[in-house]
Amino acid sequence: MVPLRSLSLMADFATFKAHFQGDVVTPDDADYSKAIARWAVNAQRRAKVVAFVKNEEDVRAAIIYARDSGLPIAIRGGGHSPAGASSSEGGLVIDLSRYLNEAKVDPEKRVVYVGGGALWDVVDKESIKYGLATVGGTVNHTGVGGLVLGGGYGWLSPKHGLAIDNLVQATVVTADGSILTASDTENPDLFFGIRGGGCNFGVVTEFVLRLHPQREKVYAGMLVFPPPMLEKLVNVTQKWSERTGEKEAMMQVLTMGPDGKFAILVVLFFNGSEAEGRENFKAFFDLGPVADFTKEIPYEELNTLQNQTQFHGQGMYMKGIAQRKPDFESITKAFDHVQKVSGPEFKANILFEYFPLAKINAVSSNSTAFRRDPTSSVLVLMNWKENTEENAERGRIVAHELANFIVDGQQGVSPTQILGYSNYDPGAVSGKKDVMSDKAKAIFADNYPRLQKIKKRYDPDNIFRKWFPITPA
């Protein structure tokens, strides 16, 4: 084993590999294509080195080697960023997914220790074995790291807040190779920064998440409505949203089904029995959906409801925005455009997330780096089959057209709020067409000056700059 002090004195690949305990993959290796594959095929980049780390010492070695070699760094947890935040063209990828991918529950302390490369599927299944759960997104093959560090909305947010509100502690390897614990009592400034500030401050190798009692089965599933029902659905949704509680949430999707017919999909969630759920959502059933796929399901299946459409290996583009309340006229224009541009090879979708926000916004905006808004998230999601630059550019253009339709129907939403959820923002990755000047400043709003000071302390040379890079103070 080569001492770390020797490694830090030379940009030598052989020395790096000798020190490294995990797997190092380069373009000459047989498994290179698999190593750079991502959820969205268009997010794949040809890295010079992919370092599958086994522990914090490996992460430290990879950071030092990349710095000494002048290689840009990307961090891969679940690889779920269509914008390419977890990929690097010609750089070094610190990949946590192969070895740091487990979840271990301490039922007495009601916490789960989660590897930085774990997926929510593992967390959901391990936690519910003990009748426990934490806030974990809405798609179970999403990486824990990206979702938590970016804020983290989920089905349980109405009762338990964001994923970052349930983060108790994290282990972080910073730009100088230090291995630090971040919590309310240890390095609290770093703890503030990683709760919403993404990968700006280092590589998180372990998350400790708070768990809550959770019933084994929940009521969830999908209702299908034809396009002519849109106006009635918008009206019922508005009335429902004015009285929502902590046990419920909903998504609505404007999309084209596998049969080529356009529809409005309403994904319901109620943290209770089927009888309670049906009574709670009675107004939606009274509209007369053409199909009802709702039922009681095991809790761990909740985050699988979108897996059939959000599979790996297709082209994707995501554009996040926000709305204060649903507006029929603007949604109609957007849905008309969805139907105009969608087909078997290229498909547009608009997802409206209706997660009651009271619990989330009960936390003060200066408690974490995450910008908390009184607006609901809207996601424009483009899918295409053939991975071409032309399709990627078309996806970008159409997504912005659809987003503009929704934005035009909103009143009382500030320019900052309209940016939507940061994890849905295509401008997150430096070098992309969507990046605007001072985008990080807009995303983090009033917290940005404080984050600049934290950035200066932990990453003064800005080597972690793949996701809304913060300029050090």
C-alpha positions as semicolon CSV with decimal commas, in nm:
position;residue;x (nm);y (nm);z (nm)
1;M;0,000;0,000;0,000
2;V;0,139;0,337;-0,105
3;P;0,123;0,599;0,175
4;L;-0,127;0,879;0,112
5;R;0,143;1,142;0,156
6;S;0,328;0,992;-0,143
7;L;0,010;0,988;-0,349
8;S;-0,045;1,355;-0,286
9;L;0,293;1,442;-0,435
10;M;0,240;1,299;-0,782
11;A;-0,022;1,272;-1,054
12;D;0,070;0,913;-1,130
13;F;-0,200;0,666;-1,232
14;A;-0,003;0,358;-1,124
15;T;0,049;0,507;-0,779
16;F;-0,318;0,590;-0,751
17;K;-0,424;0,236;-0,846
18;A;-0,177;0,084;-0,601
19;H;-0,329;0,284;-0,318
20;F;-0,690;0,231;-0,427
21;Q;-0,886;-0,053;-0,263
22;G;-1,190;-0,047;-0,491
23;D;-1,212;-0,086;-0,869
24;V;-1,063;0,152;-1,123
25;V;-1,216;0,139;-1,470
26;T;-1,080;0,315;-1,781
27;P;-1,188;0,312;-2,149
28;D;-0,962;0,010;-2,210
29;D;-1,156;-0,212;-1,967
30;A;-1,430;-0,453;-2,075
31;D;-1,682;-0,314;-1,828
32;Y;-1,625;0,050;-1,922
33;S;-1,955;0,091;-2,108
34;K;-2,145;-0,039;-1,807
35;A;-1,945;0,186;-1,575
36;I;-2,049;0,504;-1,756
37;A;-2,411;0,401;-1,825
38;R;-2,678;0,621;-1,666
39;W;-3,056;0,625;-1,611
40;A;-3,090;0,872;-1,899
41;V;-2,885;0,750;-2,193
42;N;-2,813;1,108;-2,300
43;A;-2,649;1,175;-1,960
44;Q;-2,369;0,932;-2,038
45;R;-2,023;1,088;-2,071
46;R;-1,689;0,930;-2,158
47;A;-1,496;0,959;-1,833
48;K;-1,121;0,911;-1,834
49;V;-1,139;0,725;-1,501
50;V;-1,427;0,570;-1,308
51;A;-1,329;0,500;-0,947
52;F;-1,562;0,258;-0,768
53;V;-1,476;0,349;-0,411
54;K;-1,494;0,105;-0,118
55;N;-1,451;0,351;0,167
56;E;-1,361;0,706;0,267
57;E;-0,989;0,642;0,211
58;D;-1,066;0,554;-0,153
59;V;-1,266;0,872;-0,192
60;R;-0,976;1,071;-0,049
61;A;-0,732;0,904;-0,288
62;A;-0,957;0,970;-0,587
63;I;-0,996;1,338;-0,496
64;I;-0,620;1,387;-0,455
65;Y;-0,539;1,202;-0,777
66;A;-0,795;1,405;-0,972
67;R;-0,663;1,732;-0,828
68;D;-0,302;1,648;-0,899
69;S;-0,391;1,531;-1,251
70;G;-0,611;1,828;-1,335
71;L;-0,916;1,606;-1,389
72;P;-1,266;1,744;-1,330
73;I;-1,462;1,544;-1,072
74;A;-1,815;1,406;-1,085
75;I;-1,985;1,205;-0,810
76;R;-2,216;0,917;-0,894
77;G;-2,468;0,783;-0,643
78;G;-2,774;0,659;-0,829
79;G;-2,687;0,813;-1,166
80;H;-3,035;0,967;-1,199
81;S;-2,946;1,313;-1,331
82;P;-3,058;1,359;-1,696
83;A;-2,846;1,673;-1,705
84;G;-2,534;1,465;-1,640
85;A;-2,441;1,574;-1,287
86;S;-2,302;1,228;-1,214
87;S;-2,100;1,203;-1,537
88;S;-1,778;1,361;-1,660
89;E;-1,643;1,398;-2,011
90;G;-1,272;1,325;-1,983
91;G;-1,274;1,352;-1,606
92;L;-1,284;1,128;-1,300
93;V;-1,608;0,985;-1,162
94;I;-1,617;0,893;-0,795
95;D;-1,873;0,613;-0,810
96;L;-2,032;0,512;-0,479
97;S;-2,284;0,268;-0,625
98;R;-2,088;-0,059;-0,635
99;Y;-1,974;-0,088;-0,273
100;L;-2,133;0,186;-0,062
101;N;-2,489;0,078;-0,139
102;E;-2,634;-0,076;0,176
103;A;-2,885;0,037;0,437
104;K;-2,864;-0,080;0,800
105;V;-3,145;-0,005;1,042
106;D;-3,104;0,060;1,415
107;P;-3,462;0,004;1,532
108;E;-3,391;0,124;1,887
109;K;-3,251;0,459;1,778
110;R;-3,494;0,470;1,486
111;V;-3,232;0,562;1,233
112;V;-3,100;0,400;0,917
113;Y;-2,735;0,416;0,810
114;V;-2,727;0,448;0,433
115;G;-2,430;0,422;0,198
116;G;-2,374;0,717;-0,032
117;G;-2,438;0,500;-0,337
118;A;-2,755;0,329;-0,215
119;L;-3,091;0,344;-0,390
120;W;-3,420;0,419;-0,216
121;D;-3,538;0,068;-0,296
122;V;-3,291;-0,066;-0,038
123;V;-3,387;0,190;0,226
124;D;-3,761;0,134;0,183
125;K;-3,734;-0,244;0,208
126;E;-3,494;-0,255;0,501
127;S;-3,677;0,006;0,707
128;I;-4,027;-0,137;0,670
129;K;-3,904;-0,470;0,810
130;Y;-3,909;-0,291;1,146
131;G;-4,233;-0,103;1,080
132;L;-4,036;0,213;1,004
133;A;-3,985;0,449;0,710
134;T;-3,831;0,780;0,612
135;V;-3,898;1,036;0,339
136;G;-3,759;0,881;0,022
137;G;-3,871;1,034;-0,305
138;T;-4,126;0,884;-0,545
139;V;-3,913;0,653;-0,764
140;N;-3,729;0,375;-0,585
141;H;-3,435;0,343;-0,826
142;T;-3,335;0,702;-0,753
143;G;-3,011;0,740;-0,559
144;V;-3,037;0,843;-0,196
145;G;-2,747;1,088;-0,225
146;G;-2,873;1,311;-0,503
147;L;-3,224;1,331;-0,365
148;V;-3,121;1,406;-0,007
149;L;-2,851;1,660;-0,093
150;G;-3,093;1,841;-0,324
151;G;-3,376;1,863;-0,069
152;G;-3,593;1,557;-0,120
153;Y;-3,970;1,567;-0,161
154;G;-4,154;1,237;-0,114
155;W;-4,488;1,075;-0,039
156;L;-4,424;1,107;0,334
157;S;-4,330;1,477;0,317
158;P;-4,674;1,599;0,432
159;K;-4,610;1,434;0,771
160;H;-4,230;1,425;0,799
161;G;-4,101;1,711;0,581
162;L;-3,821;1,690;0,329
163;A;-3,556;1,420;0,319
164;I;-3,305;1,675;0,452
165;D;-3,531;1,740;0,750
166;N;-3,478;1,376;0,841
167;L;-3,101;1,379;0,795
168;V;-2,940;1,335;1,137
169;Q;-2,576;1,303;1,035
170;A;-2,349;1,251;0,736
171;T;-1,991;1,149;0,668
172;V;-1,828;1,383;0,417
173;V;-1,492;1,370;0,241
174;T;-1,401;1,728;0,156
175;A;-1,178;1,881;-0,111
176;D;-0,856;1,852;0,092
177;G;-0,922;1,485;0,170
178;S;-1,051;1,540;0,523
179;I;-1,305;1,288;0,647
180;L;-1,560;1,478;0,853
181;T;-1,881;1,413;1,041
182;A;-2,152;1,668;0,972
183;S;-2,440;1,712;1,216
184;D;-2,604;1,973;1,437
185;T;-2,314;1,938;1,683
186;E;-2,017;1,854;1,457
187;N;-1,924;2,087;1,172
188;P;-2,271;2,245;1,178
189;D;-2,184;2,484;0,896
190;L;-2,108;2,188;0,668
191;F;-2,429;2,021;0,786
192;F;-2,620;2,333;0,687
193;G;-2,457;2,334;0,345
194;I;-2,518;1,973;0,246
195;R;-2,887;1,996;0,333
196;G;-2,991;2,136;-0,001
197;G;-2,653;2,250;-0,133
198;G;-2,588;1,931;-0,327
199;C;-2,235;1,810;-0,388
200;N;-2,079;2,155;-0,353
201;F;-1,891;2,070;-0,035
202;G;-1,767;1,715;-0,072
203;V;-1,850;1,349;-0,122
204;V;-2,103;1,205;0,123
205;T;-2,020;0,841;0,189
206;E;-2,288;0,778;0,454
207;F;-2,622;0,929;0,549
208;V;-2,792;0,872;0,882
209;L;-3,165;0,922;0,838
210;R;-3,436;0,946;1,100
211;L;-3,706;0,678;1,081
212;H;-4,072;0,700;1,176
213;P;-4,338;0,440;1,257
214;Q;-4,507;0,332;0,934
215;R;-4,802;0,099;0,874
216;E;-4,724;-0,204;0,656
217;K;-4,984;-0,126;0,390
218;V;-5,097;0,201;0,236
219;Y;-5,366;0,297;-0,012
220;A;-5,221;0,404;-0,345
221;G;-5,237;0,362;-0,718
222;M;-5,357;0,524;-1,035
223;L;-5,684;0,662;-1,172
224;V;-5,715;0,728;-1,545
225;F;-5,920;1,014;-1,687
226;P;-5,975;1,107;-2,055
227;P;-5,867;1,456;-2,171
228;P;-6,224;1,600;-2,179
229;M;-6,237;1,559;-1,799
230;L;-5,952;1,806;-1,744
231;E;-6,160;2,105;-1,638
232;K;-6,362;1,910;-1,381
233;L;-6,045;1,748;-1,255
234;V;-5,872;2,085;-1,210
235;N;-6,171;2,217;-1,013
236;V;-6,185;1,914;-0,784
237;T;-5,808;1,925;-0,734
238;Q;-5,824;2,289;-0,629
239;K;-6,094;2,217;-0,371
240;W;-5,907;1,911;-0,242
241;S;-5,578;2,102;-0,209
242;E;-5,742;2,357;0,020
243;R;-5,809;2,098;0,292
244;T;-5,531;1,841;0,260
245;G;-5,385;1,669;0,565
246;E;-5,060;1,498;0,657
247;K;-5,167;1,149;0,547
248;E;-5,225;1,224;0,179
249;A;-5,057;1,334;-0,141
250;M;-5,115;1,317;-0,513
251;M;-4,953;1,340;-0,854
252;Q;-5,125;1,417;-1,181
253;V;-4,964;1,338;-1,515
254;L;-5,058;1,462;-1,862
255;T;-4,925;1,193;-2,091
256;M;-4,968;0,947;-2,375
257;G;-5,038;0,591;-2,264
258;P;-4,876;0,274;-2,405
259;D;-5,187;0,233;-2,626
260;G;-5,116;0,567;-2,794
261;K;-5,415;0,737;-2,630
262;F;-5,372;1,055;-2,429
263;A;-5,487;1,060;-2,071
264;I;-5,462;1,228;-1,733
265;L;-5,316;0,991;-1,477
266;V;-5,395;1,067;-1,113
267;V;-5,164;0,887;-0,870
268;L;-5,321;0,880;-0,524
269;F;-5,161;0,815;-0,187
270;F;-5,326;0,785;0,152
271;N;-5,134;0,659;0,454
272;G;-5,418;0,444;0,578
273;S;-5,665;0,178;0,473
274;E;-5,836;0,148;0,136
275;A;-6,171;0,240;0,289
276;E;-6,023;0,557;0,439
277;G;-5,843;0,643;0,116
278;R;-6,147;0,601;-0,105
279;E;-6,353;0,816;0,128
280;N;-6,080;1,080;0,136
281;F;-6,060;1,099;-0,244
282;K;-6,435;1,049;-0,303
283;A;-6,466;1,366;-0,512
284;F;-6,219;1,226;-0,766
285;F;-6,406;0,896;-0,792
286;D;-6,732;1,086;-0,838
287;L;-6,589;1,228;-1,161
288;G;-6,594;0,879;-1,310
289;P;-6,241;0,768;-1,401
290;V;-6,223;0,526;-1,695
291;A;-5,987;0,302;-1,499
292;D;-5,912;0,250;-1,130
293;F;-5,586;0,080;-1,032
294;T;-5,588;0,193;-0,668
295;K;-5,575;-0,054;-0,380
296;E;-5,392;-0,129;-0,057
297;I;-5,030;-0,216;-0,131
298;P;-4,725;-0,295;0,081
299;Y;-4,554;0,031;0,174
300;E;-4,231;-0,067;-0,002
301;E;-4,419;-0,083;-0,333
302;L;-4,529;0,280;-0,311
303;N;-4,217;0,412;-0,480
304;T;-4,246;0,158;-0,762
305;L;-4,564;0,306;-0,910
306;Q;-4,372;0,504;-1,174
307;N;-4,106;0,244;-1,250
308;Q;-4,283;0,105;-1,555
309;T;-4,244;0,433;-1,744
310;Q;-3,927;0,573;-1,583
311;F;-3,698;0,287;-1,683
312;H;-3,325;0,300;-1,756
313;G;-3,180;0,349;-2,101
314;Q;-3,409;0,603;-2,267
315;G;-3,337;0,962;-2,358
316;M;-3,465;1,213;-2,101
317;Y;-3,487;1,582;-2,034
318;M;-3,633;1,733;-1,717
319;K;-3,747;2,090;-1,664
320;G;-3,884;2,194;-1,326
321;I;-4,116;2,488;-1,261
322;A;-4,370;2,573;-0,991
323;Q;-4,733;2,668;-0,951
324;R;-4,932;2,828;-0,672
325;K;-5,255;2,663;-0,784
326;P;-5,375;2,472;-1,091
327;D;-5,494;2,693;-1,376
328;F;-5,726;2,525;-1,627
329;E;-5,653;2,754;-1,921
330;S;-5,275;2,724;-1,908
331;I;-5,286;2,350;-1,835
332;T;-5,516;2,303;-2,137
333;K;-5,269;2,482;-2,364
334;A;-4,988;2,270;-2,229
335;F;-5,185;1,946;-2,271
336;D;-5,276;2,040;-2,628
337;H;-4,904;2,083;-2,699
338;V;-4,824;1,749;-2,533
339;Q;-5,065;1,582;-2,774
340;K;-4,921;1,771;-3,070
341;V;-4,557;1,671;-3,014
342;S;-4,589;1,320;-2,870
343;G;-4,564;0,994;-3,060
344;P;-4,416;0,644;-3,032
345;E;-4,056;0,767;-3,059
346;F;-4,075;1,098;-2,873
347;K;-4,303;1,171;-2,581
348;A;-4,384;1,469;-2,361
349;N;-4,518;1,440;-2,006
350;I;-4,613;1,698;-1,744
351;L;-4,621;1,592;-1,378
352;F;-4,798;1,804;-1,118
353;E;-4,692;1,718;-0,764
354;Y;-4,949;1,791;-0,496
355;F;-4,767;1,733;-0,168
356;P;-4,913;1,935;0,122
357;L;-4,639;2,181;0,214
358;A;-4,725;2,286;0,572
359;K;-4,474;2,055;0,739
360;I;-4,199;2,149;0,494
361;N;-4,251;2,521;0,532
362;A;-4,278;2,500;0,910
363;V;-3,897;2,475;0,902
364;S;-3,736;2,817;0,875
365;S;-3,571;2,900;0,544
366;N;-3,238;2,973;0,712
367;S;-3,219;2,635;0,889
368;T;-3,091;2,453;0,580
369;A;-2,946;2,551;0,244
370;F;-3,264;2,444;0,064
371;R;-3,495;2,718;-0,063
372;R;-3,844;2,654;0,076
373;D;-4,132;2,791;-0,129
374;P;-4,510;2,798;-0,083
375;T;-4,552;2,662;-0,435
376;S;-4,598;2,308;-0,566
377;S;-4,353;2,144;-0,802
378;V;-4,429;2,082;-1,168
379;L;-4,201;1,862;-1,378
380;V;-4,190;1,861;-1,756
381;L;-4,036;1,528;-1,854
382;M;-3,937;1,440;-2,209
383;N;-3,866;1,082;-2,320
384;W;-3,727;0,958;-2,651
385;K;-3,600;0,628;-2,785
386;E;-3,313;0,710;-3,021
387;N;-3,016;0,872;-2,852
388;T;-2,930;1,156;-3,090
389;E;-2,827;1,517;-3,040
390;E;-3,129;1,618;-3,248
391;N;-3,369;1,444;-3,008
392;A;-3,190;1,591;-2,707
393;E;-3,219;1,942;-2,848
394;R;-3,581;1,886;-2,944
395;G;-3,649;1,763;-2,592
396;R;-3,495;2,077;-2,448
397;I;-3,694;2,310;-2,673
398;V;-4,029;2,136;-2,622
399;A;-3,979;2,117;-2,245
400;H;-3,927;2,491;-2,227
401;E;-4,232;2,553;-2,446
402;L;-4,447;2,342;-2,214
403;A;-4,301;2,506;-1,905
404;N;-4,383;2,849;-2,045
405;F;-4,748;2,752;-2,091
406;I;-4,774;2,661;-1,722
407;V;-4,579;2,963;-1,602
408;D;-4,795;3,203;-1,803
409;G;-5,100;3,090;-1,605
410;Q;-4,949;3,162;-1,265
411;Q;-4,995;3,477;-1,060
412;G;-4,830;3,569;-0,734
413;V;-4,526;3,350;-0,801
414;S;-4,187;3,521;-0,773
415;P;-3,909;3,478;-1,033
416;T;-3,715;3,271;-0,780
417;Q;-4,010;3,051;-0,691
418;I;-4,092;2,986;-1,056
419;L;-3,755;2,811;-1,092
420;G;-3,913;2,519;-0,907
421;Y;-3,743;2,229;-0,734
422;S;-3,365;2,242;-0,778
423;N;-3,335;1,866;-0,838
424;Y;-3,556;1,911;-1,146
425;D;-3,356;2,198;-1,292
426;P;-3,169;2,125;-1,619
427;G;-2,944;2,423;-1,551
428;A;-2,789;2,250;-1,251
429;V;-2,489;2,123;-1,445
430;S;-2,218;2,367;-1,545
431;G;-2,160;2,395;-1,918
432;K;-2,519;2,316;-2,020
433;K;-2,727;2,539;-2,249
434;D;-2,980;2,602;-1,973
435;V;-2,729;2,753;-1,732
436;M;-2,800;3,118;-1,663
437;S;-2,566;3,366;-1,503
438;D;-2,560;3,332;-1,124
439;K;-2,801;3,037;-1,135
440;A;-2,678;2,910;-0,799
441;K;-2,745;3,253;-0,650
442;A;-3,104;3,236;-0,771
443;I;-3,154;2,876;-0,657
444;F;-3,024;2,932;-0,304
445;A;-3,168;3,284;-0,274
446;D;-3,106;3,444;0,067
447;N;-2,887;3,154;0,178
448;Y;-2,634;3,208;-0,100
449;P;-2,393;3,445;0,084
450;R;-2,374;3,203;0,376
451;L;-2,311;2,913;0,138
452;Q;-2,030;3,108;-0,028
453;K;-1,852;3,132;0,306
454;I;-1,899;2,759;0,368
455;K;-1,772;2,687;0,017
456;K;-1,459;2,892;0,083
457;R;-1,388;2,691;0,396
458;Y;-1,440;2,341;0,254
459;D;-1,378;2,379;-0,121
460;P;-1,193;2,706;-0,189
461;D;-1,070;2,586;-0,530
462;N;-1,420;2,482;-0,637
463;I;-1,331;2,128;-0,742
464;F;-1,689;2,019;-0,667
465;R;-1,865;2,219;-0,934
466;K;-2,096;1,983;-1,121
467;W;-2,427;2,088;-0,960
468;F;-2,519;2,456;-0,916
469;P;-2,158;2,546;-0,843
470;I;-2,130;2,802;-0,564
471;T;-1,861;3,067;-0,602
472;P;-1,644;3,070;-0,289
473;A;-1,661;3,397;-0,094
